[in-house]
Short mmCIF file of C-alpha atoms in Angstrom, two decimals:
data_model
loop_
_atom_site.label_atom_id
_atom_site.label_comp_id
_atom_site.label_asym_id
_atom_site.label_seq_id
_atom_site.Cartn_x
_atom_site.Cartn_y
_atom_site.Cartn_z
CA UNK A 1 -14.47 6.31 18.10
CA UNK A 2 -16.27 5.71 15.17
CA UNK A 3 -16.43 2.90 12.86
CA UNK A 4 -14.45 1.73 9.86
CA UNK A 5 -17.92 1.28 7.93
CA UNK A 6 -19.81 4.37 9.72
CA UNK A 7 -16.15 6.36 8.34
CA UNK A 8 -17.20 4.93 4.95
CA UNK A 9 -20.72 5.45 5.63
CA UNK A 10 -19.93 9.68 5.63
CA UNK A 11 -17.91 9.24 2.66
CA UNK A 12 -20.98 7.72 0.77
CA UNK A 13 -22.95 11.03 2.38
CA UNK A 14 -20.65 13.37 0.96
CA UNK A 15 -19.81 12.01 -2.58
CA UNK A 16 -23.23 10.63 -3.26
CA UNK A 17 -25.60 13.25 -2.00
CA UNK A 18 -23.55 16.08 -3.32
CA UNK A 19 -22.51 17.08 0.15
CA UNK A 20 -19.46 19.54 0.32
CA UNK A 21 -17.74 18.77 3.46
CA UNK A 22 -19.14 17.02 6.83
CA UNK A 23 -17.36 17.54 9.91
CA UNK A 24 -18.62 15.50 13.36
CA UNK A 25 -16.72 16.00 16.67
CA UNK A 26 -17.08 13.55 19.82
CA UNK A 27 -15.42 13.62 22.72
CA UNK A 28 -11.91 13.75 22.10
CA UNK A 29 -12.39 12.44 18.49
CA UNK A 30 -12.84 14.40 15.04
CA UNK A 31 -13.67 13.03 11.43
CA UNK A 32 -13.89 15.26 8.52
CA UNK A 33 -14.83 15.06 5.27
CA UNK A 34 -14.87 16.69 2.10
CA UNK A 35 -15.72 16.30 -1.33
CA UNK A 36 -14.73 17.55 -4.16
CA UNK A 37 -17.59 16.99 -6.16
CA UNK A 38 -20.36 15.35 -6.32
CA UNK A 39 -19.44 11.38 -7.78
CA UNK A 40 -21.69 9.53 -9.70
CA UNK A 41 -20.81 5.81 -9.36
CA UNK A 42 -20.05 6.34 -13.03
CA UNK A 43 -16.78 6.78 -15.39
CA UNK A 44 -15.96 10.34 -14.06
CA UNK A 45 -14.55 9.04 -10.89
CA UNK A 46 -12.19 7.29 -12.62
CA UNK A 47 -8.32 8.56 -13.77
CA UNK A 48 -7.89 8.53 -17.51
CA UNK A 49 -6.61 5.62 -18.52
CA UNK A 50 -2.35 5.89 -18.96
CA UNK A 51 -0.75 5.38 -21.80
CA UNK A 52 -0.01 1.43 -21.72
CA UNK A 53 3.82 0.47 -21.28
CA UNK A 54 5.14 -2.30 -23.62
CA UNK A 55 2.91 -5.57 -23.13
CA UNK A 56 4.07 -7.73 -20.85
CA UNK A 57 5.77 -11.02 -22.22
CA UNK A 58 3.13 -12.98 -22.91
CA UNK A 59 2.40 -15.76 -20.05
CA UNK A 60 1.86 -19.20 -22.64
CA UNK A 61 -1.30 -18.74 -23.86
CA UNK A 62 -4.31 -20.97 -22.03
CA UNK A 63 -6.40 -23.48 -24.15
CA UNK A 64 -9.41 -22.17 -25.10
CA UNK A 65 -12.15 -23.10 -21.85
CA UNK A 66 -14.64 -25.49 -23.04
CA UNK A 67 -16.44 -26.22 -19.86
CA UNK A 68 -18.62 -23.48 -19.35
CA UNK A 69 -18.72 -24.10 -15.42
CA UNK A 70 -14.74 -24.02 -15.39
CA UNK A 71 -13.66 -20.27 -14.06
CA UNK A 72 -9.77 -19.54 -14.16
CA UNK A 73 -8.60 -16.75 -11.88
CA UNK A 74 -5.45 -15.25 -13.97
CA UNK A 75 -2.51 -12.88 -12.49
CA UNK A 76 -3.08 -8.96 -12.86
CA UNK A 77 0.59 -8.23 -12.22
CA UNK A 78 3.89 -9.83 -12.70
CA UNK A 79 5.35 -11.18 -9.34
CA UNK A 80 5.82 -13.99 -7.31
CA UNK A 81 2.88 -15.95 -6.29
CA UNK A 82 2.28 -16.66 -2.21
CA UNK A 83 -0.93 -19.01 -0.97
CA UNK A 84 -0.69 -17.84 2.51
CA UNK A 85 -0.52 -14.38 3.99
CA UNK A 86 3.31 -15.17 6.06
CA UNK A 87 4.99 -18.46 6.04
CA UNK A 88 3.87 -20.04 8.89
CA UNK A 89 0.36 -19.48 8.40
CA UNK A 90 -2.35 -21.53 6.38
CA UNK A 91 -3.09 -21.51 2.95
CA UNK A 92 -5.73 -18.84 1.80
CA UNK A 93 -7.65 -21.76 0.10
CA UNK A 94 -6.84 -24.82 -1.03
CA UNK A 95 -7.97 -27.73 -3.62
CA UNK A 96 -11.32 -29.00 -3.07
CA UNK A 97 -12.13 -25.86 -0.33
CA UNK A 98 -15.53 -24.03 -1.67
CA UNK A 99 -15.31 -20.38 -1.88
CA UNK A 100 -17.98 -17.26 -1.99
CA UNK A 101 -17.14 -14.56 -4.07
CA UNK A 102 -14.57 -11.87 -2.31
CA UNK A 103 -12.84 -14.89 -0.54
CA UNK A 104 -9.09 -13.85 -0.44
CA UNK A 105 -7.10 -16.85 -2.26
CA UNK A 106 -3.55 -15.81 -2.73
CA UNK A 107 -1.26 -12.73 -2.88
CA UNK A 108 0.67 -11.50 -5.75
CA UNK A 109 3.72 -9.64 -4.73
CA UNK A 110 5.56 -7.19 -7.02
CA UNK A 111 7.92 -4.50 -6.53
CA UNK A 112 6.63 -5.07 -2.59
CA UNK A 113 3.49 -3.98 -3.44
CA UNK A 114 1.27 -6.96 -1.96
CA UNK A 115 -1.93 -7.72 -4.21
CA UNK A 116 -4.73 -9.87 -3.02
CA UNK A 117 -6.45 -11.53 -5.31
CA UNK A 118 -10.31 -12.58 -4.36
CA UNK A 119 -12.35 -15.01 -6.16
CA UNK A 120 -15.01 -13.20 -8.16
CA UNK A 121 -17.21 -16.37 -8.59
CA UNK A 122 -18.54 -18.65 -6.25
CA UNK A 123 -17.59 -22.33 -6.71
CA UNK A 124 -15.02 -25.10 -5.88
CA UNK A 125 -11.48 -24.99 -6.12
CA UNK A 126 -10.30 -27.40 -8.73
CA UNK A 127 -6.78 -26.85 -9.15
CA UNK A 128 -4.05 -24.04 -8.53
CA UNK A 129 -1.38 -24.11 -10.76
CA UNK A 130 2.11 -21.98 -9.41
CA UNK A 131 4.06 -23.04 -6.60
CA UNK A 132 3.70 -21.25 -3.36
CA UNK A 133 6.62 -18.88 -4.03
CA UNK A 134 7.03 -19.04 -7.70
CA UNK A 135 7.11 -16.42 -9.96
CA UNK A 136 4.37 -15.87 -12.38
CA UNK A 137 3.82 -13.66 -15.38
CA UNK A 138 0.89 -11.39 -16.29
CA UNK A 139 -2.23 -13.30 -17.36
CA UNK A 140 -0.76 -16.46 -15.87
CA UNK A 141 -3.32 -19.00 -14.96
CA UNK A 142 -3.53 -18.89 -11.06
CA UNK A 143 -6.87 -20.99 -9.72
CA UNK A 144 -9.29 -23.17 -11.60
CA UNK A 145 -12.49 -23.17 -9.90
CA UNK A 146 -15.71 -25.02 -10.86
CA UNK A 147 -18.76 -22.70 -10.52
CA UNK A 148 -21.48 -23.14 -8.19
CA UNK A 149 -24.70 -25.07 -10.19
CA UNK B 1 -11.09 23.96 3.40
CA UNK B 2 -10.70 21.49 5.83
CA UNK B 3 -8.68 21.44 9.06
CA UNK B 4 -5.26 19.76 9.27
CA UNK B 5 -2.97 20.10 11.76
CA UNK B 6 -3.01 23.91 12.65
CA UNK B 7 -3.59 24.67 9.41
CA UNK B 8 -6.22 24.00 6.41
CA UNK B 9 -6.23 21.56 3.32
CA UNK B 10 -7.98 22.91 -0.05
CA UNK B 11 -9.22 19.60 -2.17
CA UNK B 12 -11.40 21.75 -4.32
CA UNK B 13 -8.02 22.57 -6.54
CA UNK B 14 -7.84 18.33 -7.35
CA UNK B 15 -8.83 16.86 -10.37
CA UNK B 16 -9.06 13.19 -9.65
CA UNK B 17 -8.65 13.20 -6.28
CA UNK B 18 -12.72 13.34 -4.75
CA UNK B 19 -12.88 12.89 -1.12
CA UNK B 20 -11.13 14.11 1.78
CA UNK B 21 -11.02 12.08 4.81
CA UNK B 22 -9.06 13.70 7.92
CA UNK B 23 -9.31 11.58 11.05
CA UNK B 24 -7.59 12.97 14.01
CA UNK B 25 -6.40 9.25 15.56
CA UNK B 26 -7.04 6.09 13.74
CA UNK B 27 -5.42 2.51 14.24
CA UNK B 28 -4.36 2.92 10.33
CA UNK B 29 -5.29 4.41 7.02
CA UNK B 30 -3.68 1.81 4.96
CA UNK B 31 -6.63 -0.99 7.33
CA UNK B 32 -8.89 1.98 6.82
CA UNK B 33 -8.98 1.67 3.38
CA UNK B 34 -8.63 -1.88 3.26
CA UNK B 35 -11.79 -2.45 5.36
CA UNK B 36 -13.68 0.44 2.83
CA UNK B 37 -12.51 -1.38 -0.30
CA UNK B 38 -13.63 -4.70 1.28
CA UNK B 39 -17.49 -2.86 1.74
CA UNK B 40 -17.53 -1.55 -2.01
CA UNK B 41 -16.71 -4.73 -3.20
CA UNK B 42 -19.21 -6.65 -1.27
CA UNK B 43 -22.13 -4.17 -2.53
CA UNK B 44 -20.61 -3.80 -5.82
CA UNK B 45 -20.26 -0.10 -5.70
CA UNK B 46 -17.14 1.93 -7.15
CA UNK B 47 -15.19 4.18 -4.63
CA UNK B 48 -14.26 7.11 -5.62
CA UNK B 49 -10.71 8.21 -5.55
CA UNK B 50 -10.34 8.74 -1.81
CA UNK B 51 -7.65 10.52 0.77
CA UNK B 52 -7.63 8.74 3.98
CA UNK B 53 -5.21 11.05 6.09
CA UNK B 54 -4.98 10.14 10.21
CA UNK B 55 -3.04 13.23 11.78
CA UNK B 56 -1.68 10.25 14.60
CA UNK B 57 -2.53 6.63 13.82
CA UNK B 58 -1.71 3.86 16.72
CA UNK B 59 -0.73 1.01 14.82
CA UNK B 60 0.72 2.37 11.90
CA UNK B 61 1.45 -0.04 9.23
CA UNK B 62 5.10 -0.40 7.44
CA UNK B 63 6.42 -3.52 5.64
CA UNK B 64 8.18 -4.75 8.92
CA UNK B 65 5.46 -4.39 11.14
CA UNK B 66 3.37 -1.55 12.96
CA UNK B 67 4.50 1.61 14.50
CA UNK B 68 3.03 4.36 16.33
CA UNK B 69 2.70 7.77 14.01
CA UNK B 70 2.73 10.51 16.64
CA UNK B 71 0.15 13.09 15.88
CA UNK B 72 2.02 16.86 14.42
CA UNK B 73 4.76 14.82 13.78
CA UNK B 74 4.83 13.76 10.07
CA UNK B 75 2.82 13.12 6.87
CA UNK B 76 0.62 9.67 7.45
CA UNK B 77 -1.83 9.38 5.08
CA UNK B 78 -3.16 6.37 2.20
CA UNK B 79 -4.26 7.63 -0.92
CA UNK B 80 -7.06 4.52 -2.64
CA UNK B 81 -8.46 4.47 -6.09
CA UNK B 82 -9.60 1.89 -8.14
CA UNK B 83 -6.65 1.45 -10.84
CA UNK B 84 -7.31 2.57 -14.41
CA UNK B 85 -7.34 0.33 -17.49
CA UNK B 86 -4.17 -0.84 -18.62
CA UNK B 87 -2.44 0.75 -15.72
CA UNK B 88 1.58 -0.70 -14.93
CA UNK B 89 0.67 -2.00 -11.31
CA UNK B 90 4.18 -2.34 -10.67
CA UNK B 91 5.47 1.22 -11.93
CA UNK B 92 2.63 2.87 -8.89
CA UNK B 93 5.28 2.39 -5.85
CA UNK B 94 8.36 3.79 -7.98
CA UNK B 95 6.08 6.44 -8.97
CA UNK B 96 4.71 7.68 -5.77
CA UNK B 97 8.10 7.59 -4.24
CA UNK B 98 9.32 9.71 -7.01
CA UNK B 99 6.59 12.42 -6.39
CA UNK B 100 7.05 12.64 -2.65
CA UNK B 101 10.34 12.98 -3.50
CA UNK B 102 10.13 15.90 -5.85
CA UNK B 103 7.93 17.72 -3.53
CA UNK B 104 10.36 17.71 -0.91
CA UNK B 105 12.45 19.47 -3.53
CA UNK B 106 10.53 21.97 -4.42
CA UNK B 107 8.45 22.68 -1.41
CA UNK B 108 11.25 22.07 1.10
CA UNK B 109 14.72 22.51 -0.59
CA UNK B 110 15.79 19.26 0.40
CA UNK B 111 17.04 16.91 -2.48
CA UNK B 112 16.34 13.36 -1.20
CA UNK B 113 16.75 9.90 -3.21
CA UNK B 114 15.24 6.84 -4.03
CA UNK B 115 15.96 3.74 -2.53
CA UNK B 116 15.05 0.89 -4.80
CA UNK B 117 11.89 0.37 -5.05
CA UNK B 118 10.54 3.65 -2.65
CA UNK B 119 12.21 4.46 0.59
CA UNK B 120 12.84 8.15 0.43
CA UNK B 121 16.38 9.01 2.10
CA UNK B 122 17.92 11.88 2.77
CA UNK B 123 21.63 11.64 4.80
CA UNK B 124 22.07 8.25 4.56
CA UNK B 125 18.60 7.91 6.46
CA UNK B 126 14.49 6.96 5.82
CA UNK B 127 12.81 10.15 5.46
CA UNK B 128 9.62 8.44 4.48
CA UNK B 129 8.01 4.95 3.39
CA UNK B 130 5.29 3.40 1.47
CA UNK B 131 3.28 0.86 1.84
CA UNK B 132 1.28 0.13 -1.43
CA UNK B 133 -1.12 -2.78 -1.22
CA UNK B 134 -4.33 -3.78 -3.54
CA UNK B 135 -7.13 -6.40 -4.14
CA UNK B 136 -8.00 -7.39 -7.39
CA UNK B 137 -11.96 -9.09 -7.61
CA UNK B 138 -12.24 -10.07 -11.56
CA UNK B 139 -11.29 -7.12 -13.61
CA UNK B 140 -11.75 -4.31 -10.79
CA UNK B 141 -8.04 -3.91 -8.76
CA UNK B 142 -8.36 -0.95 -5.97
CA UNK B 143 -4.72 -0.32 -4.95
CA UNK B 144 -3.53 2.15 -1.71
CA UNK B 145 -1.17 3.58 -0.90
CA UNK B 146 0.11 4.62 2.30
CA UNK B 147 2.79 6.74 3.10
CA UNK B 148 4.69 7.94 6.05
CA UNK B 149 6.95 11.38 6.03
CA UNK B 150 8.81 12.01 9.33
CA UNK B 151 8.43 15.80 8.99
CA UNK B 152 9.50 17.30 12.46
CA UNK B 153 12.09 16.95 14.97
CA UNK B 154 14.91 15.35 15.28
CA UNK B 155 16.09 12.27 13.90
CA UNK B 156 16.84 11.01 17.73
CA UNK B 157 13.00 11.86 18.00
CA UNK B 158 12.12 9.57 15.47
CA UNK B 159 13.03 6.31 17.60
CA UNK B 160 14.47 4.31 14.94
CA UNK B 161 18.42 4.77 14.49
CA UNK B 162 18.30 4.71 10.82
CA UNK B 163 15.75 7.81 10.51
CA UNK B 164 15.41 11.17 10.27
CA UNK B 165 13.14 14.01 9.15
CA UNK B 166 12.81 17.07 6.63
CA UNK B 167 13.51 19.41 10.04
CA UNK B 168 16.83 17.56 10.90
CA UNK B 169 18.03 17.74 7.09
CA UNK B 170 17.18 21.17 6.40
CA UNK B 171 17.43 22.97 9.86
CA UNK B 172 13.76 24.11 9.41
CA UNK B 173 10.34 22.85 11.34
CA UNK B 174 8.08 24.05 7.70
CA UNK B 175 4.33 23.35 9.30
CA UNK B 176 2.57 20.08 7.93
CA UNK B 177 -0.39 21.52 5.75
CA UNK B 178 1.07 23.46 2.86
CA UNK B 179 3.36 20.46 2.60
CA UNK B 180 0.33 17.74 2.71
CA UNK B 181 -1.30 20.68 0.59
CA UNK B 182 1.92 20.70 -2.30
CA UNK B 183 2.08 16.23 -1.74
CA UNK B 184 -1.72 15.86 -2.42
CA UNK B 185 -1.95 18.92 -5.04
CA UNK B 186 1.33 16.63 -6.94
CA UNK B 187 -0.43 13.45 -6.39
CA UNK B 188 -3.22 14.73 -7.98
CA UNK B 189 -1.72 16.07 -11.10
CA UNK B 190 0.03 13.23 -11.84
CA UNK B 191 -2.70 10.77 -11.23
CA UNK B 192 -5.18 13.12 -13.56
CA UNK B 193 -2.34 13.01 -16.41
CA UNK B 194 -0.01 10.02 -15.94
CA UNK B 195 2.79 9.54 -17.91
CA UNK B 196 4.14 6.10 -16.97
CA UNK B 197 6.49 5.36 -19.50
CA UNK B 198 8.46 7.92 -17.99
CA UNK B 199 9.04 7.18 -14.81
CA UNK B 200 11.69 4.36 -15.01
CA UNK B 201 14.11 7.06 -16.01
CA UNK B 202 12.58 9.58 -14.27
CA UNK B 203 12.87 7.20 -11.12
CA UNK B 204 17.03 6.45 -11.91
CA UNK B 205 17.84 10.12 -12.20
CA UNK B 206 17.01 10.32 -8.68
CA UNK B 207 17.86 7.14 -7.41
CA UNK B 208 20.36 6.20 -4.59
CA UNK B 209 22.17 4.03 -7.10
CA UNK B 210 24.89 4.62 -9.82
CA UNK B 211 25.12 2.40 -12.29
CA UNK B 212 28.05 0.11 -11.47
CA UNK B 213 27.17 -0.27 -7.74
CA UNK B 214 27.18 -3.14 -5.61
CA UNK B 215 23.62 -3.93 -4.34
CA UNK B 216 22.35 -7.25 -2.41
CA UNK B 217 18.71 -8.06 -2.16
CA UNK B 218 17.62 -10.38 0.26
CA UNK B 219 14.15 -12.78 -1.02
CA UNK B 220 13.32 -16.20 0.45
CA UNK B 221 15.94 -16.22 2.51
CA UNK B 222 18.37 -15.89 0.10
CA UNK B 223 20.55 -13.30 -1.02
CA UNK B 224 21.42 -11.93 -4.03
CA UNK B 225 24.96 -9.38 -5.01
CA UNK B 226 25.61 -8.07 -8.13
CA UNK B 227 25.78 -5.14 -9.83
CA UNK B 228 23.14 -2.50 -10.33
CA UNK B 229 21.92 -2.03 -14.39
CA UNK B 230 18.97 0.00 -13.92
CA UNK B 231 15.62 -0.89 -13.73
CA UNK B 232 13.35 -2.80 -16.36
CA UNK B 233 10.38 -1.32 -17.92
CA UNK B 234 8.36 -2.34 -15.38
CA UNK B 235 10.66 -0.74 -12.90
CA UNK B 236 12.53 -4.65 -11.71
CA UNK B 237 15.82 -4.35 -10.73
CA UNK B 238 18.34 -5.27 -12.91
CA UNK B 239 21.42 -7.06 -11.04
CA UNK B 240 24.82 -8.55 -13.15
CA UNK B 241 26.00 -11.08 -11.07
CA UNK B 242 28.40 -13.75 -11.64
CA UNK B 243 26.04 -15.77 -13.59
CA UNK B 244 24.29 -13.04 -15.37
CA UNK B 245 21.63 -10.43 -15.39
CA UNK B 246 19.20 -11.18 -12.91
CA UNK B 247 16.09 -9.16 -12.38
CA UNK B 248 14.53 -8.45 -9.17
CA UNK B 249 10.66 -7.96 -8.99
CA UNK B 250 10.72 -8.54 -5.05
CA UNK B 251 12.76 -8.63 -2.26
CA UNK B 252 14.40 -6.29 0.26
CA UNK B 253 17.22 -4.21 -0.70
CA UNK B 254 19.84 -5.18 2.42
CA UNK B 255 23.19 -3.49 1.29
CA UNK B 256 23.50 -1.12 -1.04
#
């Protein structure tokens, strides 16, 4: 059977080299793939952007950053805020824990649509601000983290 | 064309919708694209919007756990795009739910209803479920969405006692590609033109609930009764209970 990344591998064949459709058949296994069209990794592959729905309440508004090495992670959704993936489990990340960029370090659940929130910086976790389990508004300050020097 | 199930799929129709992925037996498409996202992000590339369909998939993911999706049986399939600027995160479940149901109007006769947020039911029974998940790194947020139809046999076939499937409510076994075909066509269309801000009311004209009924959502343990108001803009249910309008962003809807 093949891969997860050899699966994504074909995909990057067929949208990125113009390929039309790629079919491969092993024993007792199929994969194939089409695309539509050629995608350049640019705007194109994108959906127009909707019409935006009434702003959000506004979360209260954070003070202006003044240490450049400070990073906050904010909320993209409104939900309620969880630290670990299930209750029994451990914390995603915690104060003081360094993280790499992509490291998961909470989930945002709305409307049970579960969103995982990464860190896109690499650094040290100085603070995080909700309450496993608390609700938190859009633009809400989740995760202070002091960059890497 | 590409081969599904007996039959053929035709992307070339889609506007938004750019690659076609049709894996005979997978573990699951919503881990599938999970594990893809997870590589794009880690080489900074930008997926294209991407159709990850597994005709059987052994550990099928739903919000209680995994099931087996037995291949030529049903719909199973995660559609994952990177989310557009400004886009209502929380309206996408509603949404989809709305469109799958609509297509099983038109395509199959058979008038189901919403469950709040996006169980499709038809009968008193789950004709289909979603599973919407996404990752957000800095500004980028890919979000998929998985669904599962139960398209043929019987409801008894199904295995779960609350089930059942488009054949069972309409008396009719329609084959699986023209109606992946017709799902992935409407998916499509409504991803290349959205209209957001209509889909709360588009979403209670087809709901399950009637203004005025009693509803009880379970979260943290707790449960909530009161009764239904509609939804918020954002598509949160709106409860009046004994001490007031609550609104619901999560939770499971227990009794209803």
């Amino acid at each position: 059977m093949l891969s997860f990344k050899e699966i994504r591998e074909l995909i990057d064949l067929v949208s990125e080299r113009g390929l039309s459709a790629l079919e491969i058949e092993q024993a007792g296994f199929r994969v194939r793939i089409e695309g539509v069209r050629a995608a350049t990794n640019g705007a194109s592959a994108t959906a127009a952007a909707p019409a935006a729905l009434p702003a959000p309440e506004a979360a209260p508004a954070a003070p202006p950053e003044v240490d450049p090495r400070l990073h906050v992670i904010t909320s993209p959704i409104v939900g309620t805020f969880y630290r670990s993936p299930s209750p029994e489990s451990e914390s995603f990340a915690e104060v003081g824990q360094k993280v790499a960029r992509g490291k998961i370090l909470c989930i945002i659940e709305s409307m049970k649509l579960m969103n995982e929130i990464e860190s896109d910086v690499e650094g040290e976790i100085l603070e995080v601000y909700p309450k496993n389990g608390q609700p938190v508004e859009y633009g809400e300050k989740l995760f202070a983290i002091r960059l890497a020097a | 064309m590409i081969s599904f199930a007996g039959g053929s799929l035709d992307p070339r129709r889609w506007r938004t919708l750019q690659n076609l992925v049709v894996v005979e037996a997978m573990s699951s498409s919503n881990d599938l694209a999970r594990e893809i996202v997870e590589m794009y992000f880690a080489e900074e590339q930008e997926l294209p919007p991407t159709v990850l369909i597994g005709e059987g998939q052994t550990a099928a993911r739903g919000r209680r756990g995994r099931w087996t999706a037995e291949p030529g049986r049903g719909l199973y399939l995660t559609i994952v795009r990177r989310t557009g600027a400004g886009e209502p995160m929380s309206l996408i479940p509603i949404a989809v739910g709305r469109w799958v149901r609509d297509v099983l109007a038109e395509h199959a006769g058979l008038e189901a209803s919403l469950k709040w947020p996006n169980d499709v039911y038809a009968g008193g029974r789950k004709l289909a479920g979603i599973l919407a998940e996404s990752r957000t790194q800095g500004e980028d947020t890919y979000v998929a969405v998985g669904l599962g139809l139960n398209a043929l046999g019987t409801a008894g076939s199904v295995g779960i006692e609350t089930a059942t499937t488009v054949e069972q409510e309409t008396g009719r076994a329609a084959p699986l590609a023209p109606l992946m075909q017709a799902l992935l066509d409407r998916c499509d269309a409504e991803l290349s033109s959205p209209g957001w801000e209509r889909e709360v009311e588009r979403w209670e004209r087809v709901s399950l609930h009637r203004p005025g009924d009693r509803l009880t959502i379970r979260r943290d343990g707790e449960e909530v009764s009161g009764a239904y108001r509609g939804l918020t803009p954002e598509g949160f249910l709106r409860l009046e209970t004994s001490a007031g309008e609550t609104v619901c962003a999560t939770g499971e809807l227990a009794r209803w």
